[in-house]
CSV table of C-alpha atoms (C1' of nucleotides) in Angstrom, one decimal:
chain,number,residue,atom,x,y,z
A,1,MET,CA,-2.4,-34.4,27.2
A,2,ILE,CA,-0.1,-31.3,29.1
A,3,PHE,CA,-1.5,-29.6,26.7
A,4,ASN,CA,-4.4,-28.1,25.0
A,5,LYS,CA,-6.2,-29.1,21.6
A,6,SER,CA,-5.4,-25.4,20.6
A,7,THR,CA,-2.1,-25.9,21.3
A,8,GLU,CA,-1.7,-29.1,20.2
A,9,TYR,CA,-2.9,-28.4,16.8
A,10,SER,CA,-0.6,-25.2,16.2
A,11,PHE,CA,2.0,-28.0,16.5
A,12,LYS,CA,0.8,-29.5,13.8
A,13,VAL,CA,-0.4,-27.1,11.1
A,14,LEU,CA,3.3,-25.0,11.6
A,15,SER,CA,4.8,-28.0,10.9
A,16,TYR,CA,2.6,-29.5,7.8
A,17,MET,CA,2.9,-25.6,6.2
A,18,CYS,CA,7.5,-25.8,7.7
A,19,GLU,CA,7.1,-28.7,5.0
A,20,ALA,CA,4.5,-28.1,2.5
A,21,LYS,CA,6.8,-27.6,-0.6
A,22,GLY,CA,6.9,-24.1,-3.2
A,23,HIS,CA,5.9,-21.3,-0.5
A,24,LYS,CA,2.6,-21.0,-1.3
A,25,TYR,CA,-0.8,-19.8,0.2
A,26,LEU,CA,-2.5,-22.8,1.5
A,27,SER,CA,-6.4,-22.6,2.2
A,28,ALA,CA,-7.5,-23.1,5.5
A,29,GLY,CA,-10.0,-25.8,3.7
A,30,ASP,CA,-6.9,-28.3,2.1
A,31,ILE,CA,-4.9,-28.0,4.8
A,32,ALA,CA,-8.1,-29.1,7.8
A,33,LEU,CA,-8.3,-31.9,5.6
A,34,ALA,CA,-4.4,-32.5,4.9
A,35,ILE,CA,-3.8,-33.3,8.5
A,36,ASN,CA,-7.6,-33.8,9.9
A,37,ILE,CA,-7.7,-30.8,12.2
A,38,PRO,CA,-11.6,-29.0,12.6
A,39,LYS,CA,-11.6,-26.3,9.7
A,40,GLU,CA,-13.6,-23.3,11.5
A,41,PHE,CA,-10.8,-24.4,14.4
A,42,LEU,CA,-8.3,-24.9,12.6
A,43,SER,CA,-9.6,-21.0,10.9
A,44,LYS,CA,-9.6,-19.2,14.0
A,45,ILE,CA,-5.5,-21.2,15.0
A,46,LEU,CA,-4.2,-19.4,11.4
A,47,GLN,CA,-6.4,-16.1,12.6
A,48,LYS,CA,-4.1,-16.2,15.6
A,49,LEU,CA,-0.8,-17.2,13.8
A,50,THR,CA,-1.4,-14.6,11.0
A,51,HIS,CA,-2.3,-11.8,14.7
A,52,LYS,CA,1.9,-13.1,15.7
A,53,GLY,CA,3.8,-13.4,11.9
A,54,PHE,CA,3.9,-16.9,12.6
A,55,VAL,CA,2.1,-16.4,8.8
A,56,ASN,CA,1.0,-14.3,6.1
A,57,SER,CA,-2.5,-14.4,5.2
A,58,LYS,CA,-4.3,-13.2,1.7
A,59,ARG,CA,-7.8,-13.3,0.6
A,60,GLY,CA,-9.3,-13.5,-2.2
A,61,LYS,CA,-9.7,-16.0,-4.7
A,62,GLY,CA,-6.6,-17.8,-4.6
A,63,GLY,CA,-6.1,-16.6,-1.2
A,64,GLY,CA,-5.3,-18.9,2.1
A,65,PHE,CA,-2.3,-18.4,4.7
A,66,LYS,CA,1.9,-18.4,4.4
A,67,ILE,CA,4.3,-19.9,6.5
A,68,LEU,CA,7.0,-17.1,7.4
A,69,LYS,CA,9.5,-18.3,9.8
A,70,THR,CA,11.3,-22.5,9.2
A,71,LYS,CA,10.4,-25.4,12.0
A,72,ASN,CA,13.5,-24.1,14.2
A,73,GLU,CA,12.9,-20.2,13.7
A,74,ILE,CA,9.4,-20.8,16.2
A,75,ALA,CA,10.1,-21.4,19.8
A,76,ILE,CA,7.2,-24.1,21.3
A,77,LYS,CA,7.9,-21.9,24.4
A,78,GLU,CA,5.9,-18.8,22.4
A,79,LEU,CA,3.1,-21.7,21.2
A,80,ILE,CA,2.5,-21.8,24.5
A,81,LYS,CA,1.8,-18.7,25.2
A,82,LEU,CA,-0.2,-18.4,22.7
A,83,PHE,CA,-2.1,-21.1,22.3
A,84,ASP,CA,-2.0,-22.1,26.2
A,85,ASN,CA,-1.6,-21.0,29.8
A,86,GLU,CA,0.4,-17.8,29.9
A,87,ASN,CA,1.6,-19.4,33.6
A,88,PHE,CA,2.4,-23.5,32.1
A,89,TYR,CA,5.4,-23.3,34.0
A,90,SER,CA,4.7,-22.7,36.8
A,91,LYS,CA,1.3,-25.2,37.5
A,92,CYS,CA,1.8,-28.1,39.3
A,93,LEU,CA,2.5,-31.4,37.4
A,94,ILE,CA,0.1,-33.0,40.1
A,95,GLY,CA,-2.4,-29.9,40.5
A,96,LEU,CA,-2.5,-30.1,43.7
A,97,ASN,CA,0.5,-27.4,44.6
A,98,ASP,CA,0.3,-23.4,44.1
A,99,ASP,CA,3.9,-23.3,44.8
A,100,CYS,CA,5.7,-26.0,41.9
A,101,PRO,CA,8.7,-23.7,42.7
A,102,GLU,CA,8.5,-24.4,46.3
A,103,CYS,CA,7.9,-28.4,46.0
A,104,LYS,CA,10.5,-31.6,46.0
A,105,CYS,CA,8.1,-34.2,45.7
A,106,SER,CA,9.5,-37.5,43.3
A,107,VAL,CA,8.4,-36.4,40.1
A,108,HIS,CA,9.4,-32.9,40.2
A,109,ASN,CA,13.0,-32.7,39.1
A,110,ASN,CA,11.5,-34.6,35.9
A,111,TRP,CA,8.9,-31.9,35.8
A,112,GLU,CA,11.6,-29.2,35.5
A,113,ASN,CA,13.6,-31.1,33.3
A,114,LEU,CA,10.4,-31.8,31.4
A,115,LYS,CA,10.0,-26.8,31.0
A,116,THR,CA,13.6,-27.0,30.8
A,117,THR,CA,13.5,-29.0,27.7
A,118,LEU,CA,10.7,-27.7,26.1
A,119,LEU,CA,11.9,-23.8,26.6
A,120,LYS,CA,14.8,-25.2,24.6
A,121,SER,CA,12.6,-26.1,22.0
A,122,ASN,CA,11.1,-25.3,18.5
A,123,LEU,CA,9.0,-27.2,15.8
A,124,GLU,CA,12.1,-28.2,14.8
A,125,ASP,CA,13.2,-30.6,17.7
A,126,ILE,CA,9.3,-31.1,18.7
A,127,LYS,CA,9.0,-32.9,15.0
A,128,GLU,CA,12.6,-34.1,14.3
A,129,ASN,CA,12.8,-38.0,14.3
A,130,TYR,CA,8.6,-37.8,16.1
A,131,PHE,CA,6.3,-40.1,14.0
A,132,PHE,CA,3.4,-38.0,13.1
A,133,THR,CA,1.2,-37.8,9.7
A,134,PHE,CA,-0.9,-35.2,9.9
A,135,LYS,CA,-3.3,-37.9,10.1
B,1,MET,CA,-3.3,-30.3,35.4
B,2,ILE,CA,-2.4,-34.3,34.0
B,3,PHE,CA,-4.3,-35.7,36.5
B,4,ASN,CA,-7.8,-35.5,36.1
B,5,LYS,CA,-10.0,-33.7,38.7
B,6,SER,CA,-10.2,-37.2,40.7
B,7,THR,CA,-7.2,-38.3,40.6
B,8,GLU,CA,-5.8,-35.5,41.7
B,9,TYR,CA,-8.5,-35.7,44.5
B,10,SER,CA,-7.5,-39.2,45.4
B,11,PHE,CA,-3.6,-38.1,46.5
B,12,LYS,CA,-5.7,-35.4,49.0
B,13,VAL,CA,-7.6,-37.4,50.2
B,14,LEU,CA,-5.2,-40.7,51.1
B,15,SER,CA,-2.5,-38.5,52.0
B,16,TYR,CA,-4.9,-35.9,54.4
B,17,MET,CA,-6.2,-39.6,55.6
B,18,CYS,CA,-3.5,-41.0,55.7
B,19,GLU,CA,-1.7,-38.4,58.3
B,20,ALA,CA,-4.7,-37.9,61.1
B,21,LYS,CA,-4.3,-39.4,63.9
B,22,GLY,CA,-6.4,-42.5,65.5
B,23,HIS,CA,-6.8,-44.4,62.6
B,24,LYS,CA,-11.3,-43.4,63.5
B,25,TYR,CA,-14.5,-43.2,60.8
B,26,LEU,CA,-13.8,-40.0,58.7
B,27,SER,CA,-16.9,-38.8,57.4
B,28,ALA,CA,-16.3,-37.5,54.2
B,29,GLY,CA,-18.1,-34.2,55.4
B,30,ASP,CA,-15.7,-33.3,57.2
B,31,ILE,CA,-13.4,-34.5,55.1
B,32,ALA,CA,-14.2,-31.9,52.5
B,33,LEU,CA,-14.9,-29.6,54.1
B,34,ALA,CA,-10.6,-29.9,55.6
B,35,ILE,CA,-9.4,-30.3,52.5
B,36,ASN,CA,-11.5,-28.4,50.5
B,37,ILE,CA,-12.8,-30.7,48.2
B,38,PRO,CA,-16.8,-31.0,46.7
B,39,LYS,CA,-18.2,-33.5,49.2
B,40,GLU,CA,-20.4,-35.5,47.0
B,41,PHE,CA,-17.5,-35.7,44.8
B,42,LEU,CA,-15.2,-37.2,47.5
B,43,SER,CA,-18.0,-39.1,48.4
B,44,LYS,CA,-17.8,-40.9,44.8
B,45,ILE,CA,-14.4,-41.4,44.8
B,46,LEU,CA,-14.3,-42.7,49.2
B,47,GLN,CA,-16.6,-45.0,47.0
B,48,LYS,CA,-14.4,-46.8,44.4
B,49,LEU,CA,-11.3,-46.5,46.9
B,50,THR,CA,-13.5,-48.3,49.4
B,51,HIS,CA,-14.1,-51.2,46.1
B,52,LYS,CA,-10.3,-51.5,45.9
B,53,GLY,CA,-9.5,-51.6,49.4
B,54,PHE,CA,-7.6,-48.9,50.7
B,55,VAL,CA,-10.7,-47.9,52.9
B,56,ASN,CA,-13.3,-49.1,54.6
B,57,SER,CA,-16.4,-47.8,54.7
B,58,LYS,CA,-19.0,-47.4,57.7
B,59,ARG,CA,-22.4,-46.9,57.2
B,60,GLY,CA,-25.0,-45.1,59.9
B,61,LYS,CA,-24.7,-42.6,62.6
B,62,GLY,CA,-21.0,-42.4,63.2
B,63,GLY,CA,-19.9,-44.3,60.4
B,64,GLY,CA,-17.7,-42.9,57.7
B,65,PHE,CA,-14.1,-44.5,56.1
B,66,LYS,CA,-10.5,-45.6,57.7
B,67,ILE,CA,-7.9,-45.5,55.9
B,68,LEU,CA,-6.1,-49.1,55.3
B,69,LYS,CA,-2.8,-48.6,54.3
B,70,THR,CA,1.2,-46.3,54.9
B,71,LYS,CA,1.5,-44.1,52.3
B,72,ASN,CA,4.2,-45.9,51.5
B,73,GLU,CA,1.7,-48.8,50.3
B,74,ILE,CA,-0.3,-46.4,48.1
B,75,ALA,CA,1.5,-46.6,45.1
B,76,ILE,CA,0.9,-44.1,42.4
B,77,LYS,CA,0.2,-45.5,38.8
B,78,GLU,CA,-1.8,-47.6,41.4
B,79,LEU,CA,-4.2,-44.5,41.8
B,80,ILE,CA,-4.0,-43.4,38.3
B,81,LYS,CA,-4.9,-46.6,36.7
B,82,LEU,CA,-8.6,-46.5,38.9
B,83,PHE,CA,-8.8,-42.3,38.5
B,84,ASP,CA,-7.0,-41.8,35.0
B,85,ASN,CA,-6.7,-44.1,32.4
B,86,GLU,CA,-5.8,-47.8,32.1
B,87,ASN,CA,-3.3,-47.1,29.1
B,88,PHE,CA,-2.4,-43.8,31.2
B,89,TYR,CA,1.8,-44.6,30.5
B,90,SER,CA,1.4,-44.6,26.7
B,91,LYS,CA,0.4,-41.9,25.8
B,92,CYS,CA,1.8,-39.2,23.9
B,93,LEU,CA,3.3,-36.4,25.9
B,94,ILE,CA,2.6,-33.4,23.3
B,95,GLY,CA,-0.5,-35.5,22.4
B,96,LEU,CA,0.2,-35.6,18.8
B,97,ASN,CA,1.1,-38.8,18.3
B,98,ASP,CA,-0.5,-42.1,19.1
B,99,ASP,CA,2.5,-44.0,19.2
B,100,CYS,CA,4.9,-42.5,21.5
B,101,PRO,CA,6.7,-45.4,22.5
B,102,GLU,CA,8.2,-44.9,19.0
B,103,CYS,CA,9.2,-40.7,19.6
B,104,LYS,CA,11.7,-39.7,19.3
B,105,CYS,CA,10.5,-36.4,20.3
B,106,SER,CA,13.4,-33.6,22.3
B,107,VAL,CA,11.1,-34.2,25.5
B,108,HIS,CA,10.4,-38.0,24.7
B,109,ASN,CA,13.7,-39.2,26.8
B,110,ASN,CA,11.8,-36.5,30.0
B,111,TRP,CA,8.5,-37.7,29.7
B,112,GLU,CA,10.5,-40.9,30.2
B,113,ASN,CA,11.9,-40.5,32.6
B,114,LEU,CA,8.9,-39.1,34.4
B,115,LYS,CA,6.9,-42.1,34.5
B,116,THR,CA,8.9,-44.2,35.5
B,117,THR,CA,9.5,-42.4,38.5
B,118,LEU,CA,5.9,-41.9,38.6
B,119,LEU,CA,5.7,-46.2,38.3
B,120,LYS,CA,7.7,-46.2,41.3
B,121,SER,CA,6.5,-43.3,43.5
B,122,ASN,CA,4.3,-44.4,45.9
B,123,LEU,CA,1.7,-41.6,48.1
B,124,GLU,CA,4.6,-40.8,50.4
B,125,ASP,CA,7.0,-39.9,47.6
B,126,ILE,CA,4.9,-37.7,45.9
B,127,LYS,CA,3.5,-36.0,49.6
B,128,GLU,CA,6.8,-35.5,51.0
B,129,ASN,CA,7.7,-32.2,51.0
B,130,TYR,CA,5.2,-31.7,48.6
B,131,PHE,CA,3.5,-28.0,50.2
B,132,PHE,CA,0.0,-28.9,50.0
B,133,THR,CA,-1.8,-28.2,53.1
B,134,PHE,CA,-6.0,-28.9,52.1
B,135,LYS,CA,-6.7,-26.6,51.2
C,1,DT,C1',-17.4,-6.5,-14.3
C,2,DT,C1',-19.0,-9.8,-11.6
C,3,DA,C1',-18.9,-14.6,-9.2
C,4,DA,C1',-17.0,-17.8,-6.6
C,5,DA,C1',-13.1,-18.4,-3.2
C,6,DA,C1',-11.2,-17.4,0.9
C,7,DT,C1',-11.0,-14.6,5.1
C,8,DC,C1',-12.2,-13.1,9.7
C,9,DA,C1',-15.4,-12.4,13.9
C,10,DG,C1',-18.9,-13.1,17.0
C,11,DA,C1',-22.4,-16.4,18.3
C,12,DA,C1',-24.0,-20.3,18.6
C,13,DT,C1',-24.2,-25.6,19.6
C,14,DA,C1',-21.9,-30.1,21.2
C,15,DA,C1',-19.6,-32.8,24.2
C,16,DA,C1',-17.1,-33.8,27.9
C,17,DA,C1',-15.3,-32.9,32.5
C,18,DA,C1',-16.9,-31.3,37.4
C,19,DA,C1',-20.0,-30.7,39.9
C,20,DT,C1',-24.9,-30.8,42.6
C,21,DC,C1',-28.9,-33.1,43.7
C,22,DT,C1',-32.5,-35.9,44.4
C,23,DG,C1',-33.2,-40.2,47.4
C,24,DT,C1',-32.6,-44.7,49.2
C,25,DT,C1',-30.7,-47.1,52.5
C,26,DT,C1',-27.8,-48.8,56.7
C,27,DT,C1',-26.0,-48.7,61.3
C,28,DT,C1',-26.6,-47.0,65.8
C,29,DA,C1',-27.4,-43.3,69.6
C,30,DT,C1',-30.1,-42.3,72.2
D,1,DA,C1',-38.7,-47.5,68.8
D,2,DT,C1',-37.4,-43.9,66.2
D,3,DA,C1',-33.9,-40.7,65.0
D,4,DA,C1',-30.4,-38.3,63.6
D,5,DA,C1',-26.3,-39.7,60.6
D,6,DA,C1',-24.4,-41.0,57.5
D,7,DA,C1',-23.5,-43.8,52.9
D,8,DC,C1',-24.6,-45.6,48.6
D,9,DA,C1',-26.5,-44.6,44.0
D,10,DG,C1',-27.9,-42.6,39.6
D,11,DA,C1',-29.4,-38.9,37.8
D,12,DT,C1',-28.8,-34.7,36.6
D,13,DT,C1',-27.3,-30.2,36.3
D,14,DT,C1',-23.0,-27.2,35.6
D,15,DT,C1',-19.0,-25.4,33.6
D,16,DT,C1',-15.7,-25.9,31.2
D,17,DT,C1',-13.5,-26.9,26.2
D,18,DA,C1',-14.2,-27.9,22.2
D,19,DT,C1',-16.2,-27.7,17.2
D,20,DT,C1',-20.3,-25.5,14.4
D,21,DC,C1',-22.2,-22.1,12.5
D,22,DT,C1',-24.0,-17.6,10.2
D,23,DG,C1',-23.1,-14.1,8.2
D,24,DA,C1',-19.6,-9.7,6.0
D,25,DT,C1',-16.0,-8.6,4.0
D,26,DT,C1',-12.2,-8.7,0.6
D,27,DT,C1',-10.2,-9.8,-3.2
D,28,DT,C1',-9.2,-11.9,-7.3
D,29,DA,C1',-10.2,-15.0,-11.1
D,30,DA,C1',-12.8,-15.6,-15.2
DNA sequence: TTAAAATCAGAATAAAAAATCTGTTTTTAT
DNA sequence: ATAAAAACAGATTTTTTATTCTGATTTTAA
């Protein structure tokens, strides 16, 4: 809706990994199956998350990915920056105006408020009471 | 950003036509040039707007399109319904959840407020102090 | 040591969205 | 009448985004 698929998927996979018990290595294939995301696409997302230190990867048999953070250590703005658009926050919701900060249209304040919330949110805030089923 | 291009363009073209003096017939080509939208794409949008009674079309030499409403008679929700998604308002902003009304994530209230504003907005509200230049 | 299981990387493909093209019909100014 | 200008309709192409494929490398359990 407001984010691209990669960003959406990153929320989903990190939530899932945070909630998985045992903190063992989970293979991309298993995760993909569990949360219903194309395996290959998920692999790319996990690679990026590895490089940025959200997860640890282990190659070879028995390998996979292990989460390195808790939900409240994962800032939504970091994921947006990583997977969506660098200048997400200066974009116009309506899409017509390049100079959103100067705009005073009827939804401007609502949009500013939403962005403020988003800037303060971590994965816990997003996932808390958020009924997504991973399927 | 939040809408598809057709919806964005419909805001733009209707705003432009409302502000054009004289209420004469304007050709799609001239409008397209003025507001920087691909001519053929704009033509399709204008056709839809014709069928729904927002504008009147006149074929033949000297023909074109004439606006039939004022900005405050044009509800944003009508344009969203026409060009974007029928069930726009029940969609999840984050994109993961099918059942947005039940969701309680951190941006839920912000999103609900924004949609409420959008439901009440007409083109005047959107365009008012909204610095888009048609270019 | 070896085969299996996994990451990793880049290329190729598919799907969706946006834009363009081609041609027909209609209307009207000349 | 006729030519020009315009809407109109549908097909096609391009662009962007999402997904899948291919193969190489790494690691480890057996």
